Coordinates of C-alpha atoms in Angstrom, one line a residue:
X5 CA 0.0 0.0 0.0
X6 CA 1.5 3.4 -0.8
X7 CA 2.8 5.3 1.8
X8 CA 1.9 8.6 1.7
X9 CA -2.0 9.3 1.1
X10 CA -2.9 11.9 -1.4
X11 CA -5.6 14.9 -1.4
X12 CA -7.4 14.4 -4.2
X13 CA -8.7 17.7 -4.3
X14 CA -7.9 20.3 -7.0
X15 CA -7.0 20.3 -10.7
X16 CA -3.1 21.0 -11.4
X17 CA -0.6 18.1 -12.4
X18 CA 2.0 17.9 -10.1
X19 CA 4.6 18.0 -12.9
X20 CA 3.8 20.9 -14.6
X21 CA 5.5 24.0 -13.5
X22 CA 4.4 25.2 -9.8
X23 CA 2.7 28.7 -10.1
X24 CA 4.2 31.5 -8.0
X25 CA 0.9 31.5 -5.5
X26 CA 0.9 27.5 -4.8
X27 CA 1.6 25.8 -2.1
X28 CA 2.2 22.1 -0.9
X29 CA 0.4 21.4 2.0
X30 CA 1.7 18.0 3.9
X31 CA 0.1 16.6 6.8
X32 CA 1.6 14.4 9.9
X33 CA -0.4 12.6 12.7
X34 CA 1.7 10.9 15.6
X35 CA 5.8 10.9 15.5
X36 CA 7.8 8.2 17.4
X37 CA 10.6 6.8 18.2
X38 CA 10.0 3.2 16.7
X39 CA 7.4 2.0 15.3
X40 CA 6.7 -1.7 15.6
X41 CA 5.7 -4.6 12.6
X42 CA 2.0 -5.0 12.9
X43 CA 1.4 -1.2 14.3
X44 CA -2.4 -1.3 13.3
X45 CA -1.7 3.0 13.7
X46 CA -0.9 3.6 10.3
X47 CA -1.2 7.4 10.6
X48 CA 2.6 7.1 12.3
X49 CA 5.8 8.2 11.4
X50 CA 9.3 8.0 13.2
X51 CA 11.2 10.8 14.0
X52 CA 14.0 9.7 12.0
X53 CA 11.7 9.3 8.6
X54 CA 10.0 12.8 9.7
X55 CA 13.8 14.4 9.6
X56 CA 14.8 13.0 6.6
X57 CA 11.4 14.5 4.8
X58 CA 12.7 17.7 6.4
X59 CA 15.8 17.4 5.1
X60 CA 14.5 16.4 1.8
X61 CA 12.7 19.7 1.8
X62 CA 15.4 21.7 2.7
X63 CA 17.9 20.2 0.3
X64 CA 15.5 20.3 -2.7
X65 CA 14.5 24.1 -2.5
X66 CA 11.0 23.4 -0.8
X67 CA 10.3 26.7 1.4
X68 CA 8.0 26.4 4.5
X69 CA 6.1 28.9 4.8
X70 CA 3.1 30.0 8.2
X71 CA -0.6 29.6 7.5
X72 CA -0.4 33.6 8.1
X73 CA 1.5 33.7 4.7
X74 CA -1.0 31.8 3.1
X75 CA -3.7 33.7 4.3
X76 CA -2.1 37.0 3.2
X77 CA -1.7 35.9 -0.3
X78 CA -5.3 34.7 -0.8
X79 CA -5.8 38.1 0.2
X80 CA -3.1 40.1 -2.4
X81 CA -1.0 41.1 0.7
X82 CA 2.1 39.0 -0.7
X83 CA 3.2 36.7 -2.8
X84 CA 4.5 33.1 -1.6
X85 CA 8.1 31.6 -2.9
X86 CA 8.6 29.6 -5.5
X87 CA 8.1 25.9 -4.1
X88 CA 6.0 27.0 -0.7
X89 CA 5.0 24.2 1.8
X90 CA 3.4 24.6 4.9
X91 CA 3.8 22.3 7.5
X92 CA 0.4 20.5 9.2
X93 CA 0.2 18.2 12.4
X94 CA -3.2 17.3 13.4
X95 CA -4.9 14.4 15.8
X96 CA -3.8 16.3 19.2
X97 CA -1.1 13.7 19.8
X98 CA 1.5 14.7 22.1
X99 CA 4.6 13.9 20.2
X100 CA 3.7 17.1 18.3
X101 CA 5.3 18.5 21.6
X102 CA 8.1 15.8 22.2
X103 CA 8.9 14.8 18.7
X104 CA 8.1 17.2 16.3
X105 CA 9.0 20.1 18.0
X106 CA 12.7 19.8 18.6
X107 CA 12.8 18.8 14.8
X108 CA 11.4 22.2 13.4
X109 CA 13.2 23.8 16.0
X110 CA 16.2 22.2 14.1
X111 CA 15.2 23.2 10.9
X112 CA 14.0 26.6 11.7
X113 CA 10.5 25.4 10.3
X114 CA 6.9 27.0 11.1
X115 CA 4.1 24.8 11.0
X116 CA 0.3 24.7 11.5
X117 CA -1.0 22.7 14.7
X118 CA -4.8 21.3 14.4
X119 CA -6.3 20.7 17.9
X120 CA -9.3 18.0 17.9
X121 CA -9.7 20.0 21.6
X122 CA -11.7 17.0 23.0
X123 CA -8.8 15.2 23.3
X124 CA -6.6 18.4 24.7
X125 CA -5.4 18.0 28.5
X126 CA -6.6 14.4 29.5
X127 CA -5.8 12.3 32.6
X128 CA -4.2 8.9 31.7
X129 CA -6.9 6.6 32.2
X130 CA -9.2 8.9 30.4
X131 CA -8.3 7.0 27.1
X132 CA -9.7 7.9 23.3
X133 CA -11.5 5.3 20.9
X134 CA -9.7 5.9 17.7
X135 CA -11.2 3.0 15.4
X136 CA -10.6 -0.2 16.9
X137 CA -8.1 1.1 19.3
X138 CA -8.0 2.7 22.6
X139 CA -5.1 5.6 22.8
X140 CA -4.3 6.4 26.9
X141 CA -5.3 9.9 27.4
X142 CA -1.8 10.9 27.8
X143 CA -0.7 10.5 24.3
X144 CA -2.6 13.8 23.3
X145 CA -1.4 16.9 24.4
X146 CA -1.9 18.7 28.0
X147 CA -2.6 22.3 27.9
X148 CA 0.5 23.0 29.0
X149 CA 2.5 21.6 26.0
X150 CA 0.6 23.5 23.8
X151 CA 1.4 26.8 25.7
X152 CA 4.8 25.2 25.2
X153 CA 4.1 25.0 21.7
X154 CA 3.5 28.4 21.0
X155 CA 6.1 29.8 23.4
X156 CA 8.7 28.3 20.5
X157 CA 7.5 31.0 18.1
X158 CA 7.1 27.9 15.3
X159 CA 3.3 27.3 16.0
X160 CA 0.0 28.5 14.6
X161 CA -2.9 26.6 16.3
X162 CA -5.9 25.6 13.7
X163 CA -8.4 23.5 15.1
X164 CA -10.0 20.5 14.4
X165 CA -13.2 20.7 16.0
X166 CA -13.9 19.9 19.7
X167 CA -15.0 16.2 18.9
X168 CA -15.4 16.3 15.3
X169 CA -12.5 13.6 14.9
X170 CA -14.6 11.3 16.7
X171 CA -16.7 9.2 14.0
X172 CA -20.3 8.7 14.2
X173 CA -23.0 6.4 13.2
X174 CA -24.3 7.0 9.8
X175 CA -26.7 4.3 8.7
X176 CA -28.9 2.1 10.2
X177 CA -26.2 -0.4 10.1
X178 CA -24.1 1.4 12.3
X179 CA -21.2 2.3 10.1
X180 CA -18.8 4.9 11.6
X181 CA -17.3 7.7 9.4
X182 CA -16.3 11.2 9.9
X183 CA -18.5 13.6 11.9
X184 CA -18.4 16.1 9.4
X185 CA -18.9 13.9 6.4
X186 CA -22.8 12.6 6.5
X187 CA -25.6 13.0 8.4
X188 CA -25.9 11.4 12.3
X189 CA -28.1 8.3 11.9
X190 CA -30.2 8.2 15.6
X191 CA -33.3 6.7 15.1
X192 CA -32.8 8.5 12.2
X193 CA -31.0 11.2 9.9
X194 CA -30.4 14.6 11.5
X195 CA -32.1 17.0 9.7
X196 CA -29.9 19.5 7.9
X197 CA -30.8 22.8 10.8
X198 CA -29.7 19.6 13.4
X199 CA -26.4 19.3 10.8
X200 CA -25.5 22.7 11.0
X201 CA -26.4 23.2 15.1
X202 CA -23.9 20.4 15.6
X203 CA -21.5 21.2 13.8
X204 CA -21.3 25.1 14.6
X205 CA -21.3 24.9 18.4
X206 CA -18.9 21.9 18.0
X207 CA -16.6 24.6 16.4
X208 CA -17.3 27.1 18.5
X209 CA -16.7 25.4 21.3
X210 CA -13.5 24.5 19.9
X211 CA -12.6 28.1 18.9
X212 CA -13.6 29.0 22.6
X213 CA -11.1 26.3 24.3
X214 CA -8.3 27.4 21.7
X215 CA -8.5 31.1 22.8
X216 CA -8.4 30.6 26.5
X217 CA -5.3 28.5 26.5
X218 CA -3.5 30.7 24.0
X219 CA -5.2 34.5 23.9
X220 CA -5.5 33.6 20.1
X221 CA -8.4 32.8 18.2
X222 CA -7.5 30.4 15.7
X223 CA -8.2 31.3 11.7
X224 CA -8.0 28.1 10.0
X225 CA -9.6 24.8 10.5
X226 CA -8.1 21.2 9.5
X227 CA -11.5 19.1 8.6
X228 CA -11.0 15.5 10.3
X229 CA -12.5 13.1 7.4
X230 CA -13.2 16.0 5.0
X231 CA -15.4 18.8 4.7
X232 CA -18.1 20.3 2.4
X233 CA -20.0 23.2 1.4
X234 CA -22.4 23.8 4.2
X235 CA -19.1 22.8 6.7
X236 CA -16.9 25.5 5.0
X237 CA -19.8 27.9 4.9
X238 CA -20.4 28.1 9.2
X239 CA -16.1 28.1 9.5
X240 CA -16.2 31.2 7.5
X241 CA -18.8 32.6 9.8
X242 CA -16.6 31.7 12.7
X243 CA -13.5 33.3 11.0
X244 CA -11.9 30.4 10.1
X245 CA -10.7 31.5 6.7
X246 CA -9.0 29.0 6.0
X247 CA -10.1 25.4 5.7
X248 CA -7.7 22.5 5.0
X249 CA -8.9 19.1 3.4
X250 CA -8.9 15.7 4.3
X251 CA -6.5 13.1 2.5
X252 CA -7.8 10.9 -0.4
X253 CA -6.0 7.9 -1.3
X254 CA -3.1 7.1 -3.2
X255 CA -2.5 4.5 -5.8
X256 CA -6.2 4.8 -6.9
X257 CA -6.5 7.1 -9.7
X258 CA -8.9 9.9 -9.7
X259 CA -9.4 12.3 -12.8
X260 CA -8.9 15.4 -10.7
X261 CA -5.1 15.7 -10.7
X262 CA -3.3 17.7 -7.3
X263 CA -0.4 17.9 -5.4
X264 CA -0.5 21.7 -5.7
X265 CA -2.8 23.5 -4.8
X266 CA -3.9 27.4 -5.8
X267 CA -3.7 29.7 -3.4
X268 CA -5.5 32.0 -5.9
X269 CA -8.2 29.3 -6.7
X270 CA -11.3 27.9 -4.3
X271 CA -11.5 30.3 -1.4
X272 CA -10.8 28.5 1.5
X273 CA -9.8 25.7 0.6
X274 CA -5.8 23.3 0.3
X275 CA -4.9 20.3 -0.7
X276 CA -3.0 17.8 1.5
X277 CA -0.2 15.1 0.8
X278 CA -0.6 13.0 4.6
X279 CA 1.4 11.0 6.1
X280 CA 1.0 7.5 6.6
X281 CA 2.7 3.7 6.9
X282 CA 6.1 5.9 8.2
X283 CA 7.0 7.0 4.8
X284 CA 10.6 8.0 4.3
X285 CA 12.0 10.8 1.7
X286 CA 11.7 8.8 -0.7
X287 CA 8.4 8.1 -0.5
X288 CA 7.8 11.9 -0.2
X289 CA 9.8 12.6 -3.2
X290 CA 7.6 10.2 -5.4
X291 CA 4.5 12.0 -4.7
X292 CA 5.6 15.4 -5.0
X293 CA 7.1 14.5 -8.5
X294 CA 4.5 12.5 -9.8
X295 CA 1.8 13.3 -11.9
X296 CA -1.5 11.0 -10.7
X297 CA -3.1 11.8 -14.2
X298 CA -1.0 9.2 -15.7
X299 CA -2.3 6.7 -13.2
X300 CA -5.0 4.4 -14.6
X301 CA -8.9 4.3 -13.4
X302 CA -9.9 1.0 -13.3
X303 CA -13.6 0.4 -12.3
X304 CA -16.4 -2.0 -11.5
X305 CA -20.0 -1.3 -11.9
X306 CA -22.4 -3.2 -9.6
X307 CA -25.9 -2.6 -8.8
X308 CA -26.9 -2.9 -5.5
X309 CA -30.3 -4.8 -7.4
X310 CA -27.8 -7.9 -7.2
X311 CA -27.5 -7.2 -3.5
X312 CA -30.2 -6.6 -2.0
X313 CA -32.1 -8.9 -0.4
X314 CA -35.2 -11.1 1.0
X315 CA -34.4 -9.9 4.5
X316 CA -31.9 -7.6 6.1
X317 CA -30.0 -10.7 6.9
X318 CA -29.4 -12.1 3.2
X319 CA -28.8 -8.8 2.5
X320 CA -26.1 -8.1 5.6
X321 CA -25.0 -11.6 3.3
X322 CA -24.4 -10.7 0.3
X323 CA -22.8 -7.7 0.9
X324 CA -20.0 -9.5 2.4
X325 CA -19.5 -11.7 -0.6
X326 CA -19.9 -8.5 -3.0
X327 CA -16.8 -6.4 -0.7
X328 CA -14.7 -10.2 -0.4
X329 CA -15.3 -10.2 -4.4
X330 CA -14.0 -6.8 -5.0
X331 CA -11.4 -6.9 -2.9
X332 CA -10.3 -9.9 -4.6
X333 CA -10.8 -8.0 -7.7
X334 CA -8.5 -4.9 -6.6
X335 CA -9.9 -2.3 -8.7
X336 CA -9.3 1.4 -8.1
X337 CA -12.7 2.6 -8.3
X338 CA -16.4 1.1 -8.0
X339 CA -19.5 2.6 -9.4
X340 CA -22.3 1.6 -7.6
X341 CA -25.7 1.7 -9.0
X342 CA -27.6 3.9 -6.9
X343 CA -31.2 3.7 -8.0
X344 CA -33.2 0.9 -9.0
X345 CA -36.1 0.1 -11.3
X346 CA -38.8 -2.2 -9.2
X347 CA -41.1 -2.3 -11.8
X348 CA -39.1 -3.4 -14.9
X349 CA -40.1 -0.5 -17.6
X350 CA -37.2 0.6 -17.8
X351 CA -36.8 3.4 -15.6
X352 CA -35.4 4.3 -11.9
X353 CA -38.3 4.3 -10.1
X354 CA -36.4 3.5 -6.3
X355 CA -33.5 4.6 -5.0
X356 CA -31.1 3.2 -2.4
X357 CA -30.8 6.3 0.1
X358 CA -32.7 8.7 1.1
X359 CA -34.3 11.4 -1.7
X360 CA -36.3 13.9 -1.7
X361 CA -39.7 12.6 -4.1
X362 CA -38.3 9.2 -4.8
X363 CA -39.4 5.9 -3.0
X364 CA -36.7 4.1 -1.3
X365 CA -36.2 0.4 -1.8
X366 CA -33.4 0.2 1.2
X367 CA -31.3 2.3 2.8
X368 CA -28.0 0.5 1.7
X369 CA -26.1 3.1 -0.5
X370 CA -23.9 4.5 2.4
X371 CA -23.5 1.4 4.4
X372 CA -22.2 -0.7 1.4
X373 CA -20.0 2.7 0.6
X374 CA -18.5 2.6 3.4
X375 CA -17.4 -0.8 3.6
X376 CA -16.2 -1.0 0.0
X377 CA -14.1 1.7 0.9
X378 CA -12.7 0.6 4.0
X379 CA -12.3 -3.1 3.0
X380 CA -11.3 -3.2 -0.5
X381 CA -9.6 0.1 -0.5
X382 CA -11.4 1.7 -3.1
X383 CA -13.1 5.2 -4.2
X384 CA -16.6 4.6 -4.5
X385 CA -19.1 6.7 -7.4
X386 CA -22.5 6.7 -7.5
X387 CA -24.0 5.4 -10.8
X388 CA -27.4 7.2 -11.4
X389 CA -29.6 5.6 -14.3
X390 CA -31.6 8.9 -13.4
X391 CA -32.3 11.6 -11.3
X392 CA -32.7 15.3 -10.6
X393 CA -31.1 17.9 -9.3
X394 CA -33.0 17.2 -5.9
X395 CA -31.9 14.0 -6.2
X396 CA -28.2 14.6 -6.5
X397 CA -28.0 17.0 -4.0
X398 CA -29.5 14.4 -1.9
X399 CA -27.0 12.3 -2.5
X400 CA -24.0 14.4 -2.5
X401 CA -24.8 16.0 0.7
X402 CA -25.8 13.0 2.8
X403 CA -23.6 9.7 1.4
X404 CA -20.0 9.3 1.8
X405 CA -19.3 8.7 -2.2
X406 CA -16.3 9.6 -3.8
X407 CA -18.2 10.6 -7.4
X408 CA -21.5 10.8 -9.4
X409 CA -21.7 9.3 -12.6
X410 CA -24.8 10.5 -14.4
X411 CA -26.3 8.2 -17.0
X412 CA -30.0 9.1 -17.1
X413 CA -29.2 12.4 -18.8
X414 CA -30.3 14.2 -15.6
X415 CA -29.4 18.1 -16.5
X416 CA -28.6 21.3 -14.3
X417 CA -27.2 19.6 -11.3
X418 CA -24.4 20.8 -9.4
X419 CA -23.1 18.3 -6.8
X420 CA -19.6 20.0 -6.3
X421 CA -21.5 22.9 -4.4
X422 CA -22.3 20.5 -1.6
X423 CA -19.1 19.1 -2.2
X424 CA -16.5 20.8 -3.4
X425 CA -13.8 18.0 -4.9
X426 CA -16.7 15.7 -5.8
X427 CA -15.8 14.6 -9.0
X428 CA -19.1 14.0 -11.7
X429 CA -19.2 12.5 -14.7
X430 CA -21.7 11.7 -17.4
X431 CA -22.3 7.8 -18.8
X432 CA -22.4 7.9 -22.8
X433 CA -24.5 4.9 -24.5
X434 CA -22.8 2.8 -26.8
X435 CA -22.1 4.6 -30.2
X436 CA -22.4 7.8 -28.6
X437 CA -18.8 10.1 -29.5
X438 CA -17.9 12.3 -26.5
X439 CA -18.3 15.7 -27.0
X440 CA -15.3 18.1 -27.9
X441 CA -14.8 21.0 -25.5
X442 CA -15.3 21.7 -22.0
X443 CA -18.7 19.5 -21.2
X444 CA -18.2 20.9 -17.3
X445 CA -17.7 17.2 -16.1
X446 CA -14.6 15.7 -14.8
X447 CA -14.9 12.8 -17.5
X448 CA -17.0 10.9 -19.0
X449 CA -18.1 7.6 -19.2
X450 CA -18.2 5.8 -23.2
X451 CA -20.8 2.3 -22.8
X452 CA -18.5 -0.1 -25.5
X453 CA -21.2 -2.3 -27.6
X454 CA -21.9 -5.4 -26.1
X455 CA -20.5 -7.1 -29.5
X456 CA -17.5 -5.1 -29.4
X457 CA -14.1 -6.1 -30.6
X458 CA -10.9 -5.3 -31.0
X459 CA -11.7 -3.1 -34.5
X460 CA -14.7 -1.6 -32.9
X461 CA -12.2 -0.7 -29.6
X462 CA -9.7 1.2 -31.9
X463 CA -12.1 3.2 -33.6
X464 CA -13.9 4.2 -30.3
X465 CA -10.8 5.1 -28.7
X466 CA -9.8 6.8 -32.1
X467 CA -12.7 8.9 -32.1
X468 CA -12.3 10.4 -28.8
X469 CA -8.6 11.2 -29.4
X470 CA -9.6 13.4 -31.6
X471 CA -10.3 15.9 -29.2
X472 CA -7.2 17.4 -27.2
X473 CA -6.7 15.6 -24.0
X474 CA -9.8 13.6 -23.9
X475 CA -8.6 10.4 -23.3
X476 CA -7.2 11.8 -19.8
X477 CA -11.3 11.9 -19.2
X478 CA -12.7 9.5 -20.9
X479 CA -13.3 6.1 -19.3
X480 CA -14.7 2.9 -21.5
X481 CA -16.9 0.5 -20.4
X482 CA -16.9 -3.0 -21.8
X483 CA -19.8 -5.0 -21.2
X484 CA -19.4 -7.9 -19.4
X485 CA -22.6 -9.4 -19.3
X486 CA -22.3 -10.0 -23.2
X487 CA -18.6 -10.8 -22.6
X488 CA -16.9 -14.3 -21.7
X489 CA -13.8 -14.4 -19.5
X490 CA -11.1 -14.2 -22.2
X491 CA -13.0 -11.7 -24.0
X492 CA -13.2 -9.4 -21.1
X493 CA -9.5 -9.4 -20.6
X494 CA -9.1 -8.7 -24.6
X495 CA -11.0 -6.2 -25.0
X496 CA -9.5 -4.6 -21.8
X497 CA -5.8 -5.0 -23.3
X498 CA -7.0 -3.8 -26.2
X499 CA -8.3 0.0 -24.9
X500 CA -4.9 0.5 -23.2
X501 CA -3.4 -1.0 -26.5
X502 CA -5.4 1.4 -28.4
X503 CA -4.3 4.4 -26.4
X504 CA -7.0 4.3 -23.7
X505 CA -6.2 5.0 -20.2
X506 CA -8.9 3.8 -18.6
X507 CA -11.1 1.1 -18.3
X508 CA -13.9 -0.4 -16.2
X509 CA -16.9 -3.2 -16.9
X510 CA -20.2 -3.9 -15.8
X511 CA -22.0 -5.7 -14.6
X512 CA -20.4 -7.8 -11.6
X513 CA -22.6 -9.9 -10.0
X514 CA -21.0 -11.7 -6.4
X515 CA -23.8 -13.9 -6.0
X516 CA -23.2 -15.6 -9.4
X517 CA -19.4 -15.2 -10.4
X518 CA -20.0 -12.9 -13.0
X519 CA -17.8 -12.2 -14.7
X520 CA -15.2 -15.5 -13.5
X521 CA -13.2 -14.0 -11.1
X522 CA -9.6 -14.8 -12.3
X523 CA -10.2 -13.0 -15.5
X524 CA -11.8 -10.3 -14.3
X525 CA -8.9 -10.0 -11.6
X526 CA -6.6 -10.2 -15.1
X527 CA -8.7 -7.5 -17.3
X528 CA -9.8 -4.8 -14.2
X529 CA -6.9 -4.8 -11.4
X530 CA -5.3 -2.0 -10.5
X531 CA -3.0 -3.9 -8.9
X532 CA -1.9 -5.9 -11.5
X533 CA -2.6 -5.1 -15.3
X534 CA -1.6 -2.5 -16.4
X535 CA 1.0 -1.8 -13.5
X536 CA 1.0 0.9 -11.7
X537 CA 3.6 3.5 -12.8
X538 CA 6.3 4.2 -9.7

């Protein structure tokens, strides 16, 4: 698994030329001084690997710079050198204090501190659920240390919420992600005002705690799992002007390429490279270098139709098997067929989560989301068949998805203002040529006939390289269903052959090994064919 964990946030290749107002922004959780085989913490470094990054920094022109400098050149106070990075810790742990601390004092470094304040100034026993684990109460900072902290002269404190790095229940299931990130499942879903109350007084009460250790009220907040609109939106209120991402994942392509991110572009808002599985310089220098548009997509369609159920517990079933088979699988992306047509004419009639006008067949779209994501390590997009602009809303605002694919032609949506980072695409049938220009997706999806073969792949292919740059967006889907094993693989070959860069099928059905699951390992894996550039 890579090593360093990528925000997957704005569009600039990370090997073209860095504008003069851009800046790096790298992240680090917990530093030690060993970290043992099995560590199930995989957000910690060593102390040695975080002072060889530094050093790596230092001797290849990188120039930290304070979260005040950022601030001032969103603003046309000042312009940022040539190569900026700024500096993040976050999580509250206290080897911010013991660790880090001595090593930008070394280096003459600033950074930018998040406090999750929650965990601030804890006795021992007091301990904190992090995932699986319990952490002692003492390895988060006192109050004390982070007076300490800002006594050195290094430290800007953001915060991270009061407990808004403490996951929540978000389906009926009981799945735990990010408290910023969906809706609070009680009962039922919070309402949106509920959404909003929580998540301003949890800031504010944050802000508050911040101030009366340090006399400062902090300007910039580090979102714990991610943010979005309506998040950013009551920050700004609070004066926190600037709003730092979550991570995305590395070695899974998206089409939205980063690394760098504007300081001139989305109010508010940075990308993050973060820290994880102790990476050393090297790893660091990889992912500054490299440009993730070259990485392939590889997806899977599946419909959660083939999933659901006679009863919650075949269901609970078969969602098992579906996450065991994709994980088998190792793709880098799964669209997941959001709606559902219950009546056979055609046309979405049900959907799987909660929308606004739109009966719901079962609530299952964030709960099988979530485990995809955390179990087979992939990004997850909704598939809609169709929808409107209610309906995507809903679903960009209240799921934890990675992307919307629209295929039912739905029109005049705009996820990305819920989201900002979301990335949406549009599903071409079979025949269809994708359009030249800017279409205002991130890329779009071209259906392959179901009697495809390798001429038909080459013109397809052919025709959307005729426009500049489109085969950077353009995904093509083979059809499995009308597709055996070996033809699957070949016709996957052949896009990538042909020029294509990426590729996914549909449809995969667990429950009756379809397609076989060696060749579809062999055709889809991101893991495997083609390899993965490094």
């Amino acid at each position: 698994m890579r090593s360093v964990v990528l925000s997957l946030a704005l569009f600039v290749s990370a090997l073209l030329p860095r504008p003069a107002q851009a800046v790096v922004v790298l992240g680090w959780q917990d530093v030690r001084d060993r970290i043992a085989d099995g560590e199930p913490d995989t957000g910690a470094i060593t102390s040695r690997n975080l002072a060889m990054q530094l050093d790596w920094l230092r001797s290849h022109g990188y120039v930290p710079v304070t979260a005040q400098a950022v601030r001032d050149a969103r603003a046309g106070r000042g312009a940022l050198p040539s190569k900026a990075v700024l500096l993040t810790f976050d999580g509250g742990y206290r080897s911010t204090y013991t660790q880090a601390l001595p090593l930008l004092r070394a280096f003459g470094y600033p950074a930018l501190v998040a406090l999750p304040t929650e965990r601030i100034g804890r006795a021992p026993a007091d301990a904190v659920r992090i995932g699986s684990r319990a952490v002692p109460g003492d390895a988060f900072l006192s109050w004390n240390d982070v007076k300490a902290l800002q006594a050195s002269g290094l430290v800007e404190f953001a915060t991270q919420g009061h407990a808004l790095a403490t996951a929540v229940p978000v389906d009926p299931q009981g799945d735990l992600l990010p408290a910023v990130r969906a809706r609070r499942w009680a009962g039922g879903y919070e309402t949106d005002t509920a959404y909003r109350e929580r998540l301003r007084s949890d800031l504010a009460t944050s802000i508050d705690a911040i101030q009366r250790a340090t006399g400062q009220r902090p300007q910039a907040v580090v979102w714990p799992g991610g943010g979005n609109a309506t998040a950013r939106s009551l920050a700004a209120s609070l004066g926190l002007t600037l709003a730092i991402d979550a991570d995305g994942r590395s070695g899974t392509a998206d089409l939205r390429h980063a690394g760098v991110a504007r300081v001139d572009g989305e109010p508010t808002r940075l990308a993050r490279l973060v820290m994880h599985e102790n990476p050393g310089s090297g790893d660091i220098a990889y992912e500054l270098r490299r440009d993730i548009g070259l990485d392939g997509l590889r997806a899977v369609r599946v419909a959660l139709d083939d999933v659901v159920g006679a009863d919650a517990a075949t269901t609970a079933r078969n969602v098992d098997a579906m996450v065991e088979r994709i994980r088998s699988i190792k793709p880098s992306h799964v669209f997941l067929q959001a709606t559902s047509d219950t009546n056979g004419d055609g046309r979405a009639d049900a959907s799987y989560f909660p929308a606004p006008g739109v009966a719901m067949r079962d609530d299952l779209l964030t709960h099988v989301a979530a485990r995809l994501a955390a179990r087979a390590d992939v990004r997850v997009f909704a598939w809609l068949s169709a929808g409107d602009a209610a309906m995507v809303d809903a679903l960009a605002a209240g799921t934890p998805i990675d992307g919307v694919v629209l295929a039912g032609g739905a029109t005049g949506v705009s996820p990305t203002r819920w989201r900002p980072g979301l990335v949406v695409a549009q599903a071409l049938q079979p025949g269809a040529v994708p359009p030249a220009g800017d279409t205002g997706f991130d890329f779009t999806a071209v259906m392959l006939p179901a009697d495809a073969r390798a001429a038909t792949v080459d013109r397809i292919v052919a025709d959307a390289a005729a426009t500049p740059r489109a085969l950077e967006r353009t995904v093509f889907v083979i059809d499995a269903t009308a597709a055996d094993g070996d033809t699957l693989e070949a016709l996957s070959r052949r896009v990538i052959a042909s020029g294509g860069r990426h590729v996914a099928y549909f449809q995969d059905i667990a429950l009756k090994d379809q397609p076989p699951l060696d060749p579809a390992r062999a055709a889809i894996s991101a893991r495997a064919f083609p390899y993965l550039e490094r």
